[in-house]
Amino acid sequence: MSWLLLQLAVLGVALAAAVLILISFVAFITATKMPHLHQHEEERFFLNARGQKETLPSIWDSPTKRLSVVVPSYNEEKRLPVMMDEALGYLEERQKQDPTFTYEVIVVDDGSKDQTSKVAFKYCQNYGSDKVRVITLVKNRGKGGAIRMEQMAIACGSRAHLEKESIAQRSYFRTLLMYGFHFLVWFLCVKGIRDTQCGFKLFTREAASRTFSSLHIERWAFDVELLYIAQFFKIPIAEIAVNWTEIEGSKLVPFWSWLQMGKDLLFIRLRYLTGAWRLGQTKKKN
């Protein structure tokens, strides 16, 4: 009996090893090179308030603003005004209090099928293209693709302090998915950050150029790879509690999005582990 159990144990270990090798092989051969920041010529430009094309500045250029706020948007014609009104109201008030404070809000329309760009462009006309710019991606690339289109340090907004309240409003299934995702993030990629998926992240220009130029993932798990890269380069990261209010109408489907993120987390780890993706010193690009 003991001999049979030993054989079964050995067989189980062998099968697990074979599966891991197979997954690693698939992760390696399906690894892609870092996507180009601009895949389409049209994405090199934005429209100013008069509707004229202007060349989009690069993150490698000298800074002209104290703060750049990048807003990735996909089919958000109804929710965008709520966010823009509140954000611009705060930024304008901040500028009145401190005239040296300068800002820009960059709305990146991630290939929307609705009127997201037109809604955003109205703010450009009202506030001027010096403060609000709209970039329209020709092809939908996900949250990471949209954000990449814009002393090293990163401040991560965290909703972890709101977790108990949010759990009370979730189903047991969604709570289980949430804890499973948090475990995978901790086990495979990023340690020490309780909320990797919060949409608020503040970068110094140096940190942004170092991390964004090394990204591969363009969809929801991009936040995790971004923080993985930051920890690899030993960029200081601070997690800061924020008050976060969800606006109704989210396009996120929890089960399928978390399934996709789980697959991406595994591939992130395996592709860096096998050397399919490598991190090195970032060089300035034209």
Tab-separated table of C-alpha atoms in Angstrom:
chain	number	residue	atom	x	y	z
A	1	MET	CA	0.000	0.000	0.000
A	2	SER	CA	2.791	2.383	0.951
A	3	TRP	CA	4.603	1.541	-2.294
A	4	LEU	CA	1.462	2.389	-4.282
A	5	LEU	CA	1.094	5.706	-2.461
A	6	LEU	CA	4.739	6.499	-3.185
A	7	GLN	CA	4.222	5.745	-6.884
A	8	LEU	CA	1.130	7.955	-6.971
A	9	ALA	CA	3.028	10.757	-5.237
A	10	VAL	CA	5.904	10.510	-7.713
A	11	LEU	CA	3.435	10.447	-10.600
A	12	GLY	CA	1.665	13.511	-9.213
A	13	VAL	CA	4.933	15.421	-8.869
A	14	ALA	CA	5.954	14.411	-12.388
A	15	LEU	CA	2.622	15.545	-13.827
A	16	ALA	CA	2.809	18.852	-11.948
A	17	ALA	CA	6.351	19.401	-13.230
A	18	ALA	CA	5.268	18.549	-16.776
A	19	VAL	CA	2.352	20.992	-16.594
A	20	LEU	CA	4.630	23.732	-15.227
A	21	ILE	CA	7.181	23.112	-17.974
A	22	LEU	CA	4.428	23.175	-20.603
A	23	ILE	CA	2.967	26.430	-19.254
A	24	SER	CA	6.460	27.970	-19.083
A	25	PHE	CA	7.114	26.889	-22.673
A	26	VAL	CA	3.817	28.389	-23.855
A	27	ALA	CA	4.544	31.589	-21.921
A	28	PHE	CA	7.989	31.815	-23.516
A	29	ILE	CA	6.983	31.189	-27.127
A	30	THR	CA	3.942	33.474	-26.912
A	31	ALA	CA	5.891	36.322	-25.322
A	32	THR	CA	5.797	39.487	-27.384
A	33	LYS	CA	8.233	42.318	-27.645
A	34	MET	CA	7.388	45.564	-25.901
A	35	PRO	CA	4.595	47.261	-27.861
A	36	HIS	CA	5.451	50.543	-29.535
A	37	LEU	CA	4.134	53.628	-27.780
A	38	HIS	CA	2.619	54.814	-31.074
A	39	GLN	CA	1.331	52.131	-33.403
A	40	HIS	CA	-0.606	54.498	-35.641
A	41	GLU	CA	0.479	57.786	-37.179
A	42	GLU	CA	-2.724	59.528	-36.059
A	43	GLU	CA	-1.867	58.852	-32.416
A	44	ARG	CA	1.149	61.147	-32.639
A	45	PHE	CA	-1.174	64.157	-32.620
A	46	PHE	CA	-3.973	65.731	-30.633
A	47	LEU	CA	-6.520	68.391	-31.598
A	48	ASN	CA	-6.215	71.788	-29.957
A	49	ALA	CA	-9.265	73.836	-28.931
A	50	ARG	CA	-9.536	75.210	-32.490
A	51	GLY	CA	-9.617	71.705	-33.965
A	52	GLN	CA	-6.081	71.934	-35.392
A	53	LYS	CA	-3.565	69.090	-35.154
A	54	GLU	CA	-0.607	69.513	-32.807
A	55	THR	CA	2.226	67.075	-32.144
A	56	LEU	CA	1.811	65.170	-28.900
A	57	PRO	CA	4.703	65.867	-26.495
A	58	SER	CA	6.840	62.935	-25.368
A	59	ILE	CA	7.479	61.826	-21.813
A	60	TRP	CA	11.161	62.225	-22.673
A	61	ASP	CA	10.719	65.969	-23.299
A	62	SER	CA	11.462	68.500	-20.586
A	63	PRO	CA	8.446	68.917	-18.269
A	64	THR	CA	6.186	71.920	-18.816
A	65	LYS	CA	3.526	71.097	-16.194
A	66	ARG	CA	3.657	70.386	-12.482
A	67	LEU	CA	1.007	67.676	-12.799
A	68	SER	CA	-0.291	65.553	-15.683
A	69	VAL	CA	-3.512	63.623	-15.086
A	70	VAL	CA	-4.030	60.751	-17.551
A	71	VAL	CA	-7.628	59.520	-17.859
A	72	PRO	CA	-8.002	56.237	-19.797
A	73	SER	CA	-11.544	56.032	-21.196
A	74	TYR	CA	-13.498	53.427	-23.115
A	75	ASN	CA	-17.165	54.065	-23.945
A	76	GLU	CA	-17.448	56.552	-21.068
A	77	GLU	CA	-19.607	59.300	-22.612
A	78	LYS	CA	-22.024	59.137	-19.654
A	79	ARG	CA	-19.549	58.712	-16.778
A	80	LEU	CA	-16.754	60.977	-18.027
A	81	PRO	CA	-18.483	64.331	-17.263
A	82	VAL	CA	-18.954	63.378	-13.594
A	83	MET	CA	-15.251	62.712	-13.175
A	84	MET	CA	-14.069	65.656	-15.306
A	85	ASP	CA	-16.272	68.227	-13.562
A	86	GLU	CA	-15.008	67.208	-10.136
A	87	ALA	CA	-11.353	66.874	-11.163
A	88	LEU	CA	-11.181	70.149	-13.092
A	89	GLY	CA	-13.047	71.973	-10.335
A	90	TYR	CA	-10.425	70.869	-7.834
A	91	LEU	CA	-7.474	71.619	-10.130
A	92	GLU	CA	-8.769	75.085	-11.003
A	93	GLU	CA	-9.258	75.911	-7.318
A	94	ARG	CA	-5.757	74.644	-6.561
A	95	GLN	CA	-4.349	76.892	-9.283
A	96	LYS	CA	-6.172	79.920	-7.865
A	97	GLN	CA	-4.606	79.273	-4.469
A	98	ASP	CA	-1.150	78.684	-5.957
A	99	PRO	CA	-0.535	80.461	-9.306
A	100	THR	CA	2.734	78.523	-9.757
A	101	PHE	CA	0.777	75.251	-9.901
A	102	THR	CA	0.239	74.094	-13.487
A	103	TYR	CA	-1.594	71.037	-14.739
A	104	GLU	CA	-2.932	69.204	-17.758
A	105	VAL	CA	-5.642	66.558	-18.047
A	106	ILE	CA	-5.046	64.064	-20.857
A	107	VAL	CA	-8.123	62.048	-21.812
A	108	VAL	CA	-7.123	58.954	-23.788
A	109	ASP	CA	-10.081	57.573	-25.725
A	110	ASP	CA	-9.205	53.886	-26.019
A	111	GLY	CA	-10.964	53.246	-29.324
A	112	SER	CA	-14.448	53.986	-27.968
A	113	LYS	CA	-17.540	53.220	-30.046
A	114	ASP	CA	-19.608	55.989	-28.454
A	115	GLN	CA	-19.141	59.772	-28.191
A	116	THR	CA	-16.375	59.719	-25.554
A	117	SER	CA	-13.979	61.824	-27.650
A	118	LYS	CA	-16.623	64.448	-28.444
A	119	VAL	CA	-17.619	64.732	-24.782
A	120	ALA	CA	-13.974	65.103	-23.749
A	121	PHE	CA	-13.264	67.616	-26.528
A	122	LYS	CA	-15.933	69.955	-25.136
A	123	TYR	CA	-13.750	70.308	-22.030
A	124	CYS	CA	-10.788	71.070	-24.286
A	125	GLN	CA	-12.815	73.860	-25.894
A	126	ASN	CA	-13.960	75.217	-22.520
A	127	TYR	CA	-10.623	75.064	-20.692
A	128	GLY	CA	-8.192	75.242	-23.622
A	129	SER	CA	-5.858	72.572	-24.986
A	130	ASP	CA	-3.155	73.828	-22.640
A	131	LYS	CA	-5.164	72.275	-19.796
A	132	VAL	CA	-7.233	69.527	-21.445
A	133	ARG	CA	-6.054	67.319	-24.280
A	134	VAL	CA	-7.854	64.463	-25.993
A	135	ILE	CA	-6.013	61.579	-27.636
A	136	THR	CA	-7.998	59.011	-29.614
A	137	LEU	CA	-6.424	55.585	-30.050
A	138	VAL	CA	-7.211	53.956	-33.375
A	139	LYS	CA	-7.438	50.505	-31.768
A	140	ASN	CA	-8.626	49.512	-28.298
A	141	ARG	CA	-5.612	48.432	-26.221
A	142	GLY	CA	-6.915	48.308	-22.684
A	143	LYS	CA	-6.118	50.359	-19.602
A	144	GLY	CA	-2.348	49.892	-19.830
A	145	GLY	CA	-2.143	50.872	-23.475
A	146	ALA	CA	-4.135	54.016	-22.806
A	147	ILE	CA	-2.060	55.114	-19.815
A	148	ARG	CA	1.275	54.476	-21.501
A	149	MET	CA	0.348	57.092	-24.053
A	150	GLU	CA	1.687	59.526	-21.396
A	151	GLN	CA	14.027	61.699	-8.084
A	152	MET	CA	11.936	58.392	-9.020
A	153	ALA	CA	8.908	57.646	-6.852
A	154	ILE	CA	5.397	56.265	-7.151
A	155	ALA	CA	2.399	56.972	-4.925
A	156	CYS	CA	-0.345	54.339	-5.154
A	157	GLY	CA	-3.846	55.210	-4.078
A	158	SER	CA	-5.225	52.464	-1.845
A	159	ARG	CA	-8.800	51.447	-1.087
A	160	ALA	CA	-7.674	48.744	1.345
A	161	HIS	CA	-9.035	50.723	4.303
A	162	LEU	CA	-12.485	50.505	2.666
A	163	GLU	CA	-12.257	46.724	2.251
A	164	LYS	CA	-14.511	45.738	5.162
A	165	GLU	CA	-17.259	48.040	3.933
A	166	SER	CA	-16.988	46.812	0.334
A	167	ILE	CA	-16.932	43.142	1.367
A	168	ALA	CA	-20.247	43.634	3.129
A	169	GLN	CA	-21.760	44.715	-0.210
A	170	ARG	CA	-20.229	41.910	-2.296
A	171	SER	CA	-21.448	38.373	-2.901
A	172	TYR	CA	-19.445	35.512	-1.394
A	173	PHE	CA	-18.332	34.528	-4.894
A	174	ARG	CA	-16.920	37.977	-5.692
A	175	THR	CA	-15.245	38.119	-2.280
A	176	LEU	CA	-13.618	34.740	-2.972
A	177	LEU	CA	-12.409	35.971	-6.373
A	178	MET	CA	-10.995	39.118	-4.754
A	179	TYR	CA	-9.009	37.203	-2.125
A	180	GLY	CA	-7.814	34.723	-4.740
A	181	PHE	CA	-6.567	37.556	-6.941
A	182	HIS	CA	-4.807	39.255	-4.005
A	183	PHE	CA	-3.057	35.979	-3.153
A	184	LEU	CA	-1.876	35.469	-6.738
A	185	VAL	CA	-0.545	39.038	-6.901
A	186	TRP	CA	1.384	38.525	-3.642
A	187	PHE	CA	2.599	35.023	-4.522
A	188	LEU	CA	3.637	35.648	-8.131
A	189	CYS	CA	4.506	39.295	-8.611
A	190	VAL	CA	4.170	42.128	-6.092
A	191	LYS	CA	4.630	42.086	-2.337
A	192	GLY	CA	3.885	44.862	0.129
A	193	ILE	CA	1.113	46.603	-1.865
A	194	ARG	CA	-2.397	45.819	-0.640
A	195	ASP	CA	-4.312	47.439	-3.508
A	196	THR	CA	-2.539	47.147	-6.856
A	197	GLN	CA	-5.650	47.843	-8.947
A	198	CYS	CA	-6.661	51.288	-7.671
A	199	GLY	CA	-6.895	53.646	-10.635
A	200	PHE	CA	-5.056	56.452	-8.828
A	201	LYS	CA	-1.275	56.293	-9.256
A	202	LEU	CA	1.046	59.290	-9.105
A	203	PHE	CA	4.503	59.113	-10.721
A	204	THR	CA	7.482	61.380	-10.868
A	205	ARG	CA	8.538	61.902	-14.475
A	206	GLU	CA	11.652	59.766	-14.026
A	207	ALA	CA	9.661	56.881	-12.527
A	208	ALA	CA	7.102	57.060	-15.336
A	209	SER	CA	9.729	56.980	-18.084
A	210	ARG	CA	11.550	54.057	-16.438
A	211	THR	CA	8.476	51.893	-15.868
A	212	PHE	CA	6.234	52.719	-18.843
A	213	SER	CA	8.981	52.048	-21.377
A	214	SER	CA	9.385	48.502	-19.988
A	215	LEU	CA	5.709	47.444	-19.969
A	216	HIS	CA	4.352	44.502	-21.951
A	217	ILE	CA	0.846	44.014	-20.523
A	218	GLU	CA	-1.763	46.443	-21.848
A	219	ARG	CA	-4.948	45.343	-20.135
A	220	TRP	CA	-6.140	45.099	-16.525
A	221	ALA	CA	-3.076	43.309	-15.106
A	222	PHE	CA	-0.860	46.119	-16.376
A	223	ASP	CA	-0.915	47.690	-12.868
A	224	VAL	CA	0.716	44.568	-11.441
A	225	GLU	CA	3.463	44.447	-14.071
A	226	LEU	CA	4.054	48.166	-13.570
A	227	LEU	CA	4.614	47.673	-9.825
A	228	TYR	CA	6.666	44.526	-10.487
A	229	ILE	CA	8.975	46.597	-12.704
A	230	ALA	CA	9.122	49.393	-10.115
A	231	GLN	CA	10.133	46.951	-7.378
A	232	PHE	CA	12.744	45.409	-9.700
A	233	PHE	CA	14.318	48.845	-10.189
A	234	LYS	CA	13.922	49.547	-6.440
A	235	ILE	CA	11.807	52.634	-7.088
A	236	PRO	CA	10.303	53.879	-3.794
A	237	ILE	CA	6.575	53.134	-3.622
A	238	ALA	CA	4.191	54.607	-1.056
A	239	GLU	CA	0.638	53.327	-0.604
A	240	ILE	CA	-1.709	56.133	0.410
A	241	ALA	CA	-5.309	55.733	1.562
A	242	VAL	CA	-7.802	57.521	-0.689
A	243	ASN	CA	-11.548	58.063	-0.527
A	244	TRP	CA	-12.870	56.317	-3.613
A	245	THR	CA	-16.392	56.571	-5.009
A	246	GLU	CA	-17.434	54.290	-7.855
A	247	ILE	CA	-19.532	55.835	-10.621
A	248	GLU	CA	-22.272	53.535	-11.890
A	249	GLY	CA	-21.950	52.132	-15.394
A	250	SER	CA	-18.618	50.291	-15.210
A	251	LYS	CA	-17.890	48.057	-18.234
A	252	LEU	CA	-15.870	45.603	-16.098
A	253	VAL	CA	-17.252	42.041	-15.902
A	254	PRO	CA	-15.713	40.695	-12.644
A	255	PHE	CA	-15.441	36.964	-13.402
A	256	TRP	CA	-13.998	37.210	-16.914
A	257	SER	CA	-11.741	40.158	-16.126
A	258	TRP	CA	-10.295	38.400	-13.070
A	259	LEU	CA	-9.840	35.202	-15.088
A	260	GLN	CA	-7.894	37.198	-17.683
A	261	MET	CA	-5.864	38.903	-14.949
A	262	GLY	CA	-5.085	35.550	-13.314
A	263	LYS	CA	-3.702	34.246	-16.610
A	264	ASP	CA	-1.711	37.443	-17.123
A	265	LEU	CA	-0.242	37.248	-13.599
A	266	LEU	CA	1.019	33.720	-14.226
A	267	PHE	CA	2.483	34.695	-17.595
A	268	ILE	CA	4.120	37.831	-16.158
A	269	ARG	CA	5.965	35.712	-13.611
A	270	LEU	CA	6.914	32.920	-16.016
A	271	ARG	CA	8.013	35.202	-18.853
A	272	TYR	CA	10.362	37.168	-16.625
A	273	LEU	CA	11.522	33.960	-14.932
A	274	THR	CA	12.343	32.230	-18.231
A	275	GLY	CA	13.981	35.327	-19.701
A	276	ALA	CA	11.373	35.777	-22.441
A	277	TRP	CA	10.965	39.289	-21.043
A	278	ARG	CA	13.981	41.095	-19.626
A	279	LEU	CA	14.452	44.277	-17.663
A	280	GLY	CA	17.541	46.404	-18.112
A	281	GLN	CA	18.642	49.989	-18.056
A	282	THR	CA	16.179	52.248	-19.852
A	283	LYS	CA	17.636	54.424	-22.577
A	284	LYS	CA	16.144	57.653	-23.806
A	285	LYS	CA	14.085	57.236	-26.970
A	286	ASN	CA	13.417	59.662	-29.763
